[in-house]
Structures are given as C-alpha cells and as structure tokens.
mmCIF file of C-alpha atoms and ligand atoms in Angstrom:
data_model
loop_
_atom_site.group_PDB
_atom_site.id
_atom_site.type_symbol
_atom_site.label_atom_id
_atom_site.label_comp_id
_atom_site.label_asym_id
_atom_site.label_seq_id
_atom_site.Cartn_x
_atom_site.Cartn_y
_atom_site.Cartn_z
ATOM 1 C CA MET A 1 39.609 160.829 194.995
ATOM 2 C CA PRO A 2 39.473 160.945 191.014
ATOM 3 C CA THR A 3 40.669 164.167 189.615
ATOM 4 C CA THR A 4 40.741 165.770 186.174
ATOM 5 C CA HIS A 5 44.214 166.430 184.914
ATOM 6 C CA LEU A 6 44.380 170.063 183.531
ATOM 7 C CA PRO A 7 47.659 171.801 183.075
ATOM 8 C CA LEU A 8 47.114 175.148 184.877
ATOM 9 C CA GLY A 9 49.998 177.457 184.948
ATOM 10 C CA PRO A 10 52.763 178.856 185.130
ATOM 11 C CA ILE A 11 51.195 181.797 186.867
ATOM 12 C CA ARG A 12 52.455 185.202 187.271
ATOM 13 C CA SER A 13 51.594 187.485 190.316
ATOM 14 C CA TYR A 14 47.984 187.901 190.858
ATOM 15 C CA ARG A 15 47.720 191.423 190.076
ATOM 16 C CA ALA A 16 50.515 193.962 189.566
ATOM 17 C CA GLY A 17 50.536 196.695 192.287
ATOM 18 C CA PHE A 18 48.686 194.640 194.781
ATOM 19 C CA GLY A 19 50.213 192.726 197.649
ATOM 20 C CA GLY A 20 47.787 189.962 197.405
ATOM 21 C CA ALA A 21 44.135 189.562 198.323
ATOM 22 C CA VAL A 22 42.040 187.956 200.939
ATOM 23 C CA VAL A 23 38.972 185.935 200.078
ATOM 24 C CA PHE A 24 36.748 184.048 202.414
ATOM 25 C CA SER A 25 34.263 181.419 201.586
ATOM 26 C CA VAL A 26 31.697 179.232 203.445
ATOM 27 C CA ASP A 27 30.290 175.923 202.138
ATOM 28 C CA ASP A 28 27.106 173.987 202.659
ATOM 29 C CA VAL A 29 24.778 176.891 203.182
ATOM 30 C CA PHE A 30 21.088 176.001 202.898
ATOM 31 C CA PRO A 31 17.961 176.858 204.920
ATOM 32 C CA GLY A 32 18.298 173.739 207.271
ATOM 33 C CA THR A 33 17.635 173.983 210.912
ATOM 34 C CA ARG A 34 18.479 171.885 213.870
ATOM 35 C CA GLY A 35 16.846 168.432 213.255
ATOM 36 C CA ARG A 36 15.656 169.314 209.841
ATOM 37 C CA PRO A 37 18.205 167.987 208.897
ATOM 38 C CA PHE A 38 20.769 170.252 210.782
ATOM 39 C CA GLU A 39 21.276 174.065 211.210
ATOM 40 C CA ALA A 40 23.073 175.217 208.010
ATOM 41 C CA GLY A 41 21.843 178.915 207.993
ATOM 42 C CA GLY A 42 18.199 178.502 208.641
ATOM 43 C CA ALA A 43 18.480 179.732 212.143
ATOM 44 C CA PHE A 44 19.432 183.093 210.608
ATOM 45 C CA GLU A 45 21.339 185.500 213.156
ATOM 46 C CA LYS A 46 21.026 182.903 215.891
ATOM 47 C CA GLY A 47 23.127 180.287 213.985
ATOM 48 C CA GLY A 48 26.119 180.234 211.630
ATOM 49 C CA LEU A 49 25.068 183.262 209.678
ATOM 50 C CA GLY A 50 24.975 185.177 212.818
ATOM 51 C CA ARG A 51 28.390 184.378 213.703
ATOM 52 C CA LEU A 52 29.565 185.437 210.167
ATOM 53 C CA LEU A 53 27.668 188.770 210.466
ATOM 54 C CA TRP A 54 29.725 189.215 213.707
ATOM 55 C CA LEU A 55 32.913 188.832 211.951
ATOM 56 C CA LEU A 56 31.712 191.068 208.880
ATOM 57 C CA ASN A 57 30.739 193.668 211.412
ATOM 58 C CA ARG A 58 34.225 193.531 213.081
ATOM 59 C CA HIS A 59 36.032 193.857 209.754
ATOM 60 C CA PRO A 60 34.394 196.560 207.397
ATOM 61 C CA LYS A 61 36.668 195.683 204.594
ATOM 62 C CA LEU A 62 36.038 191.804 204.667
ATOM 63 C CA HIS A 63 33.835 190.224 202.071
ATOM 64 C CA LEU A 64 32.363 186.809 202.095
ATOM 65 C CA THR A 65 31.279 184.133 199.696
ATOM 66 C CA LEU A 66 28.399 181.761 200.673
ATOM 67 C CA PHE A 67 28.446 178.509 198.543
ATOM 68 C CA THR A 68 24.819 177.712 198.805
ATOM 69 C CA THR A 69 23.098 174.631 197.498
ATOM 70 C CA PRO A 70 19.806 175.243 195.536
ATOM 71 C CA ASP A 71 17.917 172.131 196.865
ATOM 72 C CA TRP A 72 19.964 170.428 199.533
ATOM 73 C CA ARG A 73 19.059 166.813 200.067
ATOM 74 C CA GLU A 74 21.863 165.177 202.072
ATOM 75 C CA THR A 75 21.145 164.213 205.786
ATOM 76 C CA THR A 76 24.540 162.732 206.502
ATOM 77 C CA PRO A 77 27.876 162.319 204.554
ATOM 78 C CA VAL A 78 28.392 158.932 206.142
ATOM 79 C CA PRO A 79 26.907 155.731 204.707
ATOM 80 C CA ARG A 80 24.297 154.114 207.066
ATOM 81 C CA SER A 81 22.934 151.224 204.969
ATOM 82 C CA VAL A 82 24.097 147.602 205.260
ATOM 83 C CA LEU A 83 24.138 147.628 201.512
ATOM 84 C CA GLN A 84 27.427 149.389 201.552
ATOM 85 C CA ARG A 85 29.008 145.992 202.077
ATOM 86 C CA VAL A 86 27.539 144.573 198.878
ATOM 87 C CA PRO A 87 29.452 145.264 195.785
ATOM 88 C CA TRP A 88 27.740 146.569 192.614
ATOM 89 C CA VAL A 89 24.445 147.297 194.555
ATOM 90 C CA ARG A 90 26.272 149.843 196.912
ATOM 91 C CA ASP A 91 27.276 152.011 194.087
ATOM 92 C CA ARG A 92 23.706 152.233 192.713
ATOM 93 C CA VAL A 93 21.681 153.152 195.765
ATOM 94 C CA TYR A 94 21.509 155.952 198.468
ATOM 95 C CA LEU A 95 23.384 154.627 201.347
ATOM 96 C CA ALA A 96 21.801 157.045 203.797
ATOM 97 C CA PRO A 97 18.395 158.663 204.028
ATOM 98 C CA ILE A 98 17.964 161.727 201.769
ATOM 99 C CA LEU A 99 15.464 164.544 201.847
ATOM 100 C CA PRO A 100 12.626 164.497 199.469
ATOM 101 C CA LYS A 101 13.234 166.697 196.399
ATOM 102 C CA GLY A 102 12.020 170.133 196.959
ATOM 103 C CA THR A 103 12.223 170.295 200.929
ATOM 104 C CA MET A 104 15.245 172.718 200.808
ATOM 105 C CA ASP A 105 14.456 174.096 197.521
ATOM 106 C CA LEU A 106 15.234 177.849 197.963
ATOM 107 C CA ARG A 107 11.987 178.825 196.023
ATOM 108 C CA ARG A 108 10.144 177.472 199.057
ATOM 109 C CA HIS A 109 12.298 179.439 201.638
ATOM 110 C CA PRO A 110 11.803 183.215 200.625
ATOM 111 C CA GLU A 111 12.802 184.389 204.111
ATOM 112 C CA PHE A 112 16.092 182.770 203.786
ATOM 113 C CA VAL A 113 16.743 184.136 200.310
ATOM 114 C CA LYS A 114 15.917 187.609 201.526
ATOM 115 C CA PHE A 115 18.244 187.103 204.528
ATOM 116 C CA LEU A 116 21.071 186.135 202.209
ATOM 117 C CA ASN A 117 20.297 189.047 199.861
ATOM 118 C CA ASN A 118 20.471 191.497 202.666
ATOM 119 C CA MET A 119 23.907 190.409 204.156
ATOM 120 C CA PRO A 120 26.443 192.991 203.855
ATOM 121 C CA ARG A 121 29.480 192.396 201.486
ATOM 122 C CA THR A 122 28.251 188.903 200.785
ATOM 123 C CA GLU A 123 28.122 187.087 197.507
ATOM 124 C CA VAL A 124 26.412 183.816 196.855
ATOM 125 C CA ALA A 125 27.622 181.133 194.387
ATOM 126 C CA LEU A 126 26.684 177.671 193.438
ATOM 127 C CA HIS A 127 27.497 174.607 195.660
ATOM 128 C CA GLY A 128 26.040 171.757 193.511
ATOM 129 C CA LEU A 129 22.271 171.083 193.045
ATOM 130 C CA HIS A 130 21.291 168.607 195.728
ATOM 131 C CA HIS A 131 24.777 167.755 197.513
ATOM 132 C CA VAL A 132 24.084 164.024 197.375
ATOM 133 C CA HIS A 133 25.124 161.137 195.247
ATOM 134 C CA ARG A 134 24.439 157.231 195.173
ATOM 135 C CA GLY A 135 27.221 155.143 196.554
ATOM 136 C CA ARG A 136 29.786 155.501 199.281
ATOM 137 C CA ARG A 137 30.976 159.082 198.412
ATOM 138 C CA ILE A 138 27.576 160.620 199.491
ATOM 139 C CA SER A 139 28.656 164.285 199.408
ATOM 140 C CA VAL A 140 30.507 164.169 196.007
ATOM 141 C CA GLU A 141 27.576 165.097 193.825
ATOM 142 C CA PHE A 142 29.261 164.972 190.513
ATOM 143 C CA GLN A 143 31.075 161.725 189.778
ATOM 144 C CA GLU A 144 30.253 159.690 186.713
ATOM 145 C CA GLN A 145 27.596 161.933 185.150
ATOM 146 C CA ASP A 146 27.909 162.701 181.289
ATOM 147 C CA LEU A 147 27.709 166.049 179.871
ATOM 148 C CA ALA A 148 24.103 166.024 179.169
ATOM 149 C CA THR A 149 23.257 165.218 182.807
ATOM 150 C CA CYS A 150 25.665 167.816 184.029
ATOM 151 C CA MET A 151 24.243 170.337 181.835
ATOM 152 C CA ALA A 152 20.668 169.540 183.032
ATOM 153 C CA MET A 153 21.792 169.672 186.607
ATOM 154 C CA MET A 154 23.403 172.998 186.341
ATOM 155 C CA GLN A 155 20.598 174.423 184.540
ATOM 156 C CA GLU A 156 18.074 173.321 187.242
ATOM 157 C CA ALA A 157 20.478 174.817 189.958
ATOM 158 C CA ILE A 158 20.486 178.080 188.073
ATOM 159 C CA ARG A 159 16.821 178.032 187.566
ATOM 160 C CA ILE A 160 16.195 177.506 191.215
ATOM 161 C CA PHE A 161 18.581 180.430 192.151
ATOM 162 C CA ASP A 162 17.011 182.774 189.648
ATOM 163 C CA GLU A 163 13.294 182.044 190.356
ATOM 164 C CA SER A 164 14.053 182.219 194.124
ATOM 165 C CA GLY A 165 15.063 185.810 193.586
ATOM 166 C CA LEU A 166 18.518 185.252 194.925
ATOM 167 C CA GLU A 167 21.273 187.509 193.748
ATOM 168 C CA TRP A 168 24.327 185.321 192.853
ATOM 169 C CA SER A 169 27.810 185.392 191.348
ATOM 170 C CA ARG A 170 28.316 183.054 188.300
ATOM 171 C CA GLY A 171 30.569 180.551 190.112
ATOM 172 C CA LEU A 172 30.613 177.115 191.453
ATOM 173 C CA GLN A 173 32.379 175.206 194.231
ATOM 174 C CA PRO A 174 31.543 171.613 193.288
ATOM 175 C CA PRO A 175 30.626 169.435 196.311
ATOM 176 C CA GLY A 176 33.858 167.463 197.520
ATOM 177 C CA TRP A 177 35.907 169.789 195.196
ATOM 178 C CA ASN A 178 35.303 167.236 192.467
ATOM 179 C CA LEU A 179 35.135 168.831 188.916
ATOM 180 C CA PRO A 180 35.067 165.866 186.439
ATOM 181 C CA PRO A 181 35.510 166.965 182.796
ATOM 182 C CA PRO A 182 31.772 166.851 181.871
ATOM 183 C CA LEU A 183 30.934 169.195 184.874
ATOM 184 C CA HIS A 184 33.721 171.464 183.833
ATOM 185 C CA HIS A 185 32.370 171.698 180.399
ATOM 186 C CA ALA A 186 28.878 172.091 181.565
ATOM 187 C CA CYS A 187 29.870 175.093 183.850
ATOM 188 C CA ALA A 188 31.160 176.893 180.634
ATOM 189 C CA GLY A 189 28.103 175.824 178.755
ATOM 190 C CA VAL A 190 25.753 177.345 181.189
ATOM 191 C CA GLY A 191 27.613 180.593 181.392
ATOM 192 C CA LEU A 192 29.560 180.303 184.746
ATOM 193 C CA ARG A 193 32.583 182.554 184.930
ATOM 194 C CA TRP A 194 34.628 180.896 187.783
ATOM 195 C CA VAL A 195 35.100 177.765 189.764
ATOM 196 C CA ALA A 196 36.782 176.688 193.037
ATOM 197 C CA SER A 197 37.816 173.146 192.750
ATOM 198 C CA ALA A 198 41.140 172.388 194.486
ATOM 199 C CA ARG A 199 42.236 172.458 198.154
ATOM 200 C CA ASP A 200 45.699 172.330 199.657
ATOM 201 C CA LEU A 201 46.550 173.210 203.181
ATOM 202 C CA ARG A 202 50.010 171.862 203.462
ATOM 203 C CA SER A 203 52.209 172.441 200.304
ATOM 204 C CA PRO A 204 54.939 174.998 201.016
ATOM 205 C CA VAL A 205 53.994 178.372 199.628
ATOM 206 C CA THR A 206 56.065 179.373 196.484
ATOM 207 C CA PRO A 207 55.061 181.405 193.435
ATOM 208 C CA HIS A 208 55.141 178.067 191.339
ATOM 209 C CA ALA A 209 53.452 175.776 193.921
ATOM 210 C CA ILE A 210 50.684 173.473 192.528
ATOM 211 C CA ALA A 211 47.768 172.289 194.682
ATOM 212 C CA ALA A 212 48.642 168.654 195.398
ATOM 213 C CA GLU A 213 46.558 167.584 198.271
ATOM 214 C CA GLY A 214 44.316 165.321 196.126
ATOM 215 C CA PHE A 215 41.240 167.486 196.317
ATOM 216 C CA GLY A 216 39.662 168.529 193.096
ATOM 217 C CA LEU A 217 41.489 169.912 190.123
ATOM 218 C CA GLU A 218 45.028 168.713 189.756
ATOM 219 C CA GLY A 219 47.645 171.052 188.566
ATOM 220 C CA ALA A 220 45.927 174.316 189.785
ATOM 221 C CA SER A 221 48.137 177.090 191.197
ATOM 222 C CA LEU A 222 48.201 177.102 195.076
ATOM 223 C CA ILE A 223 48.035 180.772 195.541
ATOM 224 C CA TYR A 224 47.145 182.352 192.223
ATOM 225 C CA PRO A 225 43.954 182.300 190.118
ATOM 226 C CA ALA A 226 44.283 180.586 186.671
ATOM 227 C CA ARG A 227 42.226 180.421 183.521
ATOM 228 C CA THR A 228 41.014 176.844 182.796
ATOM 229 C CA PRO A 229 40.985 175.599 179.217
ATOM 230 C CA GLU A 230 37.169 176.193 179.329
ATOM 231 C CA GLY A 231 37.841 179.870 180.054
ATOM 232 C CA LEU A 232 36.839 179.655 183.814
ATOM 233 C CA ILE A 233 38.800 181.420 186.367
ATOM 234 C CA HIS A 234 39.977 178.902 188.989
ATOM 235 C CA PHE A 235 40.733 179.406 192.645
ATOM 236 C CA THR A 236 42.330 177.114 195.111
ATOM 237 C CA THR A 237 41.437 176.816 198.857
ATOM 238 C CA ASN A 238 44.685 177.276 200.748
ATOM 239 C CA PHE A 239 43.770 178.019 204.430
ATOM 240 C CA GLN A 240 41.290 176.950 207.092
ATOM 241 C CA ALA A 241 40.887 176.791 210.799
ATOM 242 C CA THR A 242 43.592 174.149 211.346
ATOM 243 C CA THR A 243 46.188 176.344 209.388
ATOM 244 C CA ALA A 244 48.860 178.409 211.215
ATOM 245 C CA PRO A 245 48.782 182.175 210.569
ATOM 246 C CA GLU A 246 52.279 182.165 208.949
ATOM 247 C CA ARG A 247 50.827 180.459 205.971
ATOM 248 C CA ALA A 248 48.547 183.443 205.472
ATOM 249 C CA PHE A 249 51.445 185.854 205.565
ATOM 250 C CA GLU A 250 53.476 183.679 203.240
ATOM 251 C CA ILE A 251 50.695 183.724 200.669
ATOM 252 C CA LEU A 252 50.083 187.410 200.906
ATOM 253 C CA ASP A 253 53.930 188.128 200.805
ATOM 254 C CA ALA A 254 53.904 186.282 197.436
ATOM 255 C CA GLY A 255 51.308 188.437 196.067
ATOM 256 C CA GLY A 256 48.945 185.535 196.144
ATOM 257 C CA ILE A 257 45.261 184.878 196.949
ATOM 258 C CA LEU A 258 44.670 183.881 200.789
ATOM 259 C CA SER A 259 41.690 181.752 200.203
ATOM 260 C CA ILE A 260 40.100 181.017 203.523
ATOM 261 C CA LYS A 261 37.545 178.185 203.939
ATOM 262 C CA ALA A 262 34.899 177.346 206.450
ATOM 263 C CA HIS A 263 31.782 175.058 206.666
ATOM 264 C CA ILE A 264 28.563 176.693 207.948
ATOM 265 C CA THR A 265 27.889 173.568 210.053
ATOM 266 C CA GLN A 266 30.539 172.105 212.438
ATOM 267 C CA PHE A 267 28.687 168.899 213.498
ATOM 268 C CA VAL A 268 26.687 167.090 210.954
ATOM 269 C CA PRO A 269 25.308 163.507 211.723
ATOM 270 C CA GLY A 270 28.305 161.142 211.622
ATOM 271 C CA HIS A 271 30.814 163.767 210.857
ATOM 272 C CA MET A 272 32.683 166.880 212.290
ATOM 273 C CA HIS A 273 34.038 169.465 209.955
ATOM 274 C CA SER A 274 37.301 170.829 211.235
ATOM 275 C CA ASP A 275 36.646 174.350 209.796
ATOM 276 C CA GLY A 276 32.972 174.791 211.081
ATOM 277 C CA VAL A 277 31.690 178.287 211.622
ATOM 278 C CA ASN A 278 32.027 178.144 215.465
ATOM 279 C CA ARG A 279 32.997 181.074 217.917
ATOM 280 C CA LEU A 280 36.568 179.627 218.259
ATOM 281 C CA TYR A 281 37.206 179.704 214.323
ATOM 282 C CA MET A 282 35.527 183.135 214.250
ATOM 283 C CA ASN A 283 37.780 184.436 216.996
ATOM 284 C CA TYR A 284 40.766 183.050 215.238
ATOM 285 C CA LEU A 285 39.854 184.724 212.042
ATOM 286 C CA ASP A 286 39.134 188.014 213.910
ATOM 287 C CA ARG A 287 42.765 187.992 215.124
ATOM 288 C CA LEU A 288 44.132 186.986 211.893
ATOM 289 C CA PHE A 289 42.329 189.794 210.070
ATOM 290 C CA LEU A 290 43.644 192.295 212.579
ATOM 291 C CA ASP A 291 47.219 191.192 212.029
ATOM 292 C CA ILE A 292 46.752 191.386 208.185
ATOM 293 C CA GLU A 293 45.434 194.985 208.489
ATOM 294 C CA GLU A 294 48.389 195.901 210.760
ATOM 295 C CA ARG A 295 51.048 194.234 208.549
ATOM 296 C CA TYR A 296 49.776 195.052 204.981
ATOM 297 C CA GLY A 297 47.213 197.906 205.291
ATOM 298 C CA ASP A 298 46.054 198.941 201.959
ATOM 299 C CA ALA A 299 48.468 196.706 200.007
ATOM 300 C CA VAL A 300 46.107 193.842 200.390
ATOM 301 C CA GLU A 301 42.885 193.850 198.710
ATOM 302 C CA TRP A 302 39.794 192.386 200.477
ATOM 303 C CA THR A 303 37.601 190.902 197.824
ATOM 304 C CA THR A 304 35.623 187.788 196.504
ATOM 305 C CA MET A 305 36.319 185.160 193.955
ATOM 306 C CA GLY A 306 33.368 186.487 191.846
ATOM 307 C CA ARG A 307 34.766 189.991 191.945
ATOM 308 C CA ILE A 308 38.203 188.930 190.995
ATOM 309 C CA ALA A 309 36.843 186.774 188.187
ATOM 310 C CA GLU A 310 34.782 189.710 186.876
ATOM 311 C CA THR A 311 38.020 191.880 187.020
ATOM 312 C CA ALA A 312 39.858 189.181 185.065
ATOM 313 C CA ALA A 313 37.145 189.011 182.462
ATOM 314 C CA LEU A 314 36.311 192.614 182.024
ATOM 315 C CA GLU A 315 39.421 194.802 182.671
ATOM 316 C CA ASP A 316 42.620 192.919 181.955
ATOM 317 C CA PRO A 317 42.190 189.535 180.366
ATOM 318 C CA ASP A 318 45.992 189.063 180.456
ATOM 319 C CA TRP A 319 46.701 189.211 184.193
ATOM 320 C CA VAL A 320 45.589 185.596 184.914
ATOM 321 C CA SER A 321 47.603 182.991 183.141
ATOM 322 C CA VAL A 322 46.127 181.174 180.366
ATOM 323 C CA CYS A 323 46.480 177.419 180.593
ATOM 324 C CA ALA A 324 48.587 175.396 178.189
HETATM 325 ZN ZN1 ZN B 401 29.700 170.768 200.513
#
C-alpha cells in the first residue's frame, strides 16, 4: 500500500502528569441497514450503535469517536467484475456495484443524524466522502487524486455534515488509512485539526516506536500524538479485537494513547472485519476497561482524539512533538 513519508517524532510523553489516555473509535458508520447495502448504524439501538451504547452505559468515563462517511457508496470492498483481469481498464472502472450518489447522504437521513447527535460522550469525525474508488482497492478512496480534487471532495464532505445538522469534530480517518500528500494538504486547507492515518497492532511498545505495519502514514509514533508538517495532530491505531490486553497496559505504562479500533459492521459482502462491533468484542472491551480502571484509576484519561487535538491546539502547543 503506498504511503507518504513524513518524519514524525521524536516524541515525548503525551502529557505530563497523566499516565496515558484511552480513545476508542469505530469506522464505517453510515445509515445503512441490512440489505441496503448492510447494517452500518441504520438499525439504531437494534444494531451496532446499540452495542456501543451498551458499552458506553457500562463505562461512564468512556468516550467514543464514530468515523462517519457523509455519502457512503460502497457495497463491497471486494472486486466482483471480470474486468479486474484486464490491465489498464481495471484501474479506470468500478469493479463492484456502487450505490447511486445521494442514497446514503446524511442530509437525507435526519433520524440518523439526530440519533448520532444524541449519543452520550460520542464525537463524530470524517471517514472520507463516498468510501469508494475505481480499481482493485475499492475501499481506499484517496489514491491518485490531485490537490484540487481532494479539496473539492473534502469541501463536499464538510458541506454534507454541516447541512445535515450533524455535530462533528474537525478530524479525518481516511478510508484504508491512506493519506497521500494532496489529501494531507487538503485537510489543512479545509481547516481540519487532526487526522488518524496509521495502524500498527504488532510493533513492540516503546516510547520511540514508530508505526510500521504498512498502513497509512509512515514514520508516525506508535503511541503518542504528533504534529504533522501541515499542523495537524496525528493519532495511530494500536489496538483492536485481536490484540492481547498486555499491549494495552504497556501503552498506558508508557504514558501513551491506547487507541482502540472497531468497525461498526463485522460481515460486509465478501469480507469479514476482525474487529467488528459484535457482542464478543464488546464483552472483551468491557473486561479490559474494568481492568484499566482497577489498575490506573484516575491516572488514565478517558477522552477522544478530537478533545486531545483541541487541547494541543489551545492549551499547550508544545506538548506534542513538532515534526522535523
Ligand atoms: Zn472505512
């Protein structure tokens, strides 16, 4: 997967006086329901959002970030067309059916927007515009687009969020974690404050560890936020359903940000997310959060990426590293 090469770090402890922080984010939220094209929040409390509400209810300190797509169009991340075997052509066509533009546009789903706005301790941030791309990497929305195209796409995404009445935090998790330089510039250009574009579930936890799993931004700190050359605050995903609890404790012991990821839908056509919001994963997190409470108490901050980014920008501009 192509990545940008930005020198992020070195990093000092996330925030003096704190033993680290817990953030929890969920990707691929939109008003889909079973068969149209799949449940992704549209079933409200009867679906994935209900399971998240259960967890929020069990843990009054827990906060949640929902990475939400303004006008979702993907029906499957897996190519379905025979054209995938035809060089040149396959990179220029959609290799699976996509939804007509506007079907999942949040402005046409006011009940969904209202539900998100009313969820306790929940922030919403951007997860692309349509979450679809021509060619074989269907989910990776931002690939070769130039700056003008990225600007136009981000402006449209923001217009949909704003006109829908959704309350949201000025941040983005790009689909597939892919943040090419034009998109990175566009994020700053449209006034975003933060971005989550790296994942590493395996590298050993040390204060100087760099996210190295090949997802997203290269050179980002594994456990600390960093300021990118565009002035955005960057966060790395470092934990999910398949990760052992010891990793969570190692991250918090290092004063880092335990950044837990989930996907709202476990089974999408042709693909299974290993971190889908199912009962098993929610029970695992329930147990993990109880253990964190018991071990760290008030030494750990329960927050969101958006809140951390705001703190960085407003209160103490020095506490996150400035990139080289
Ligand atoms: Zn996604």
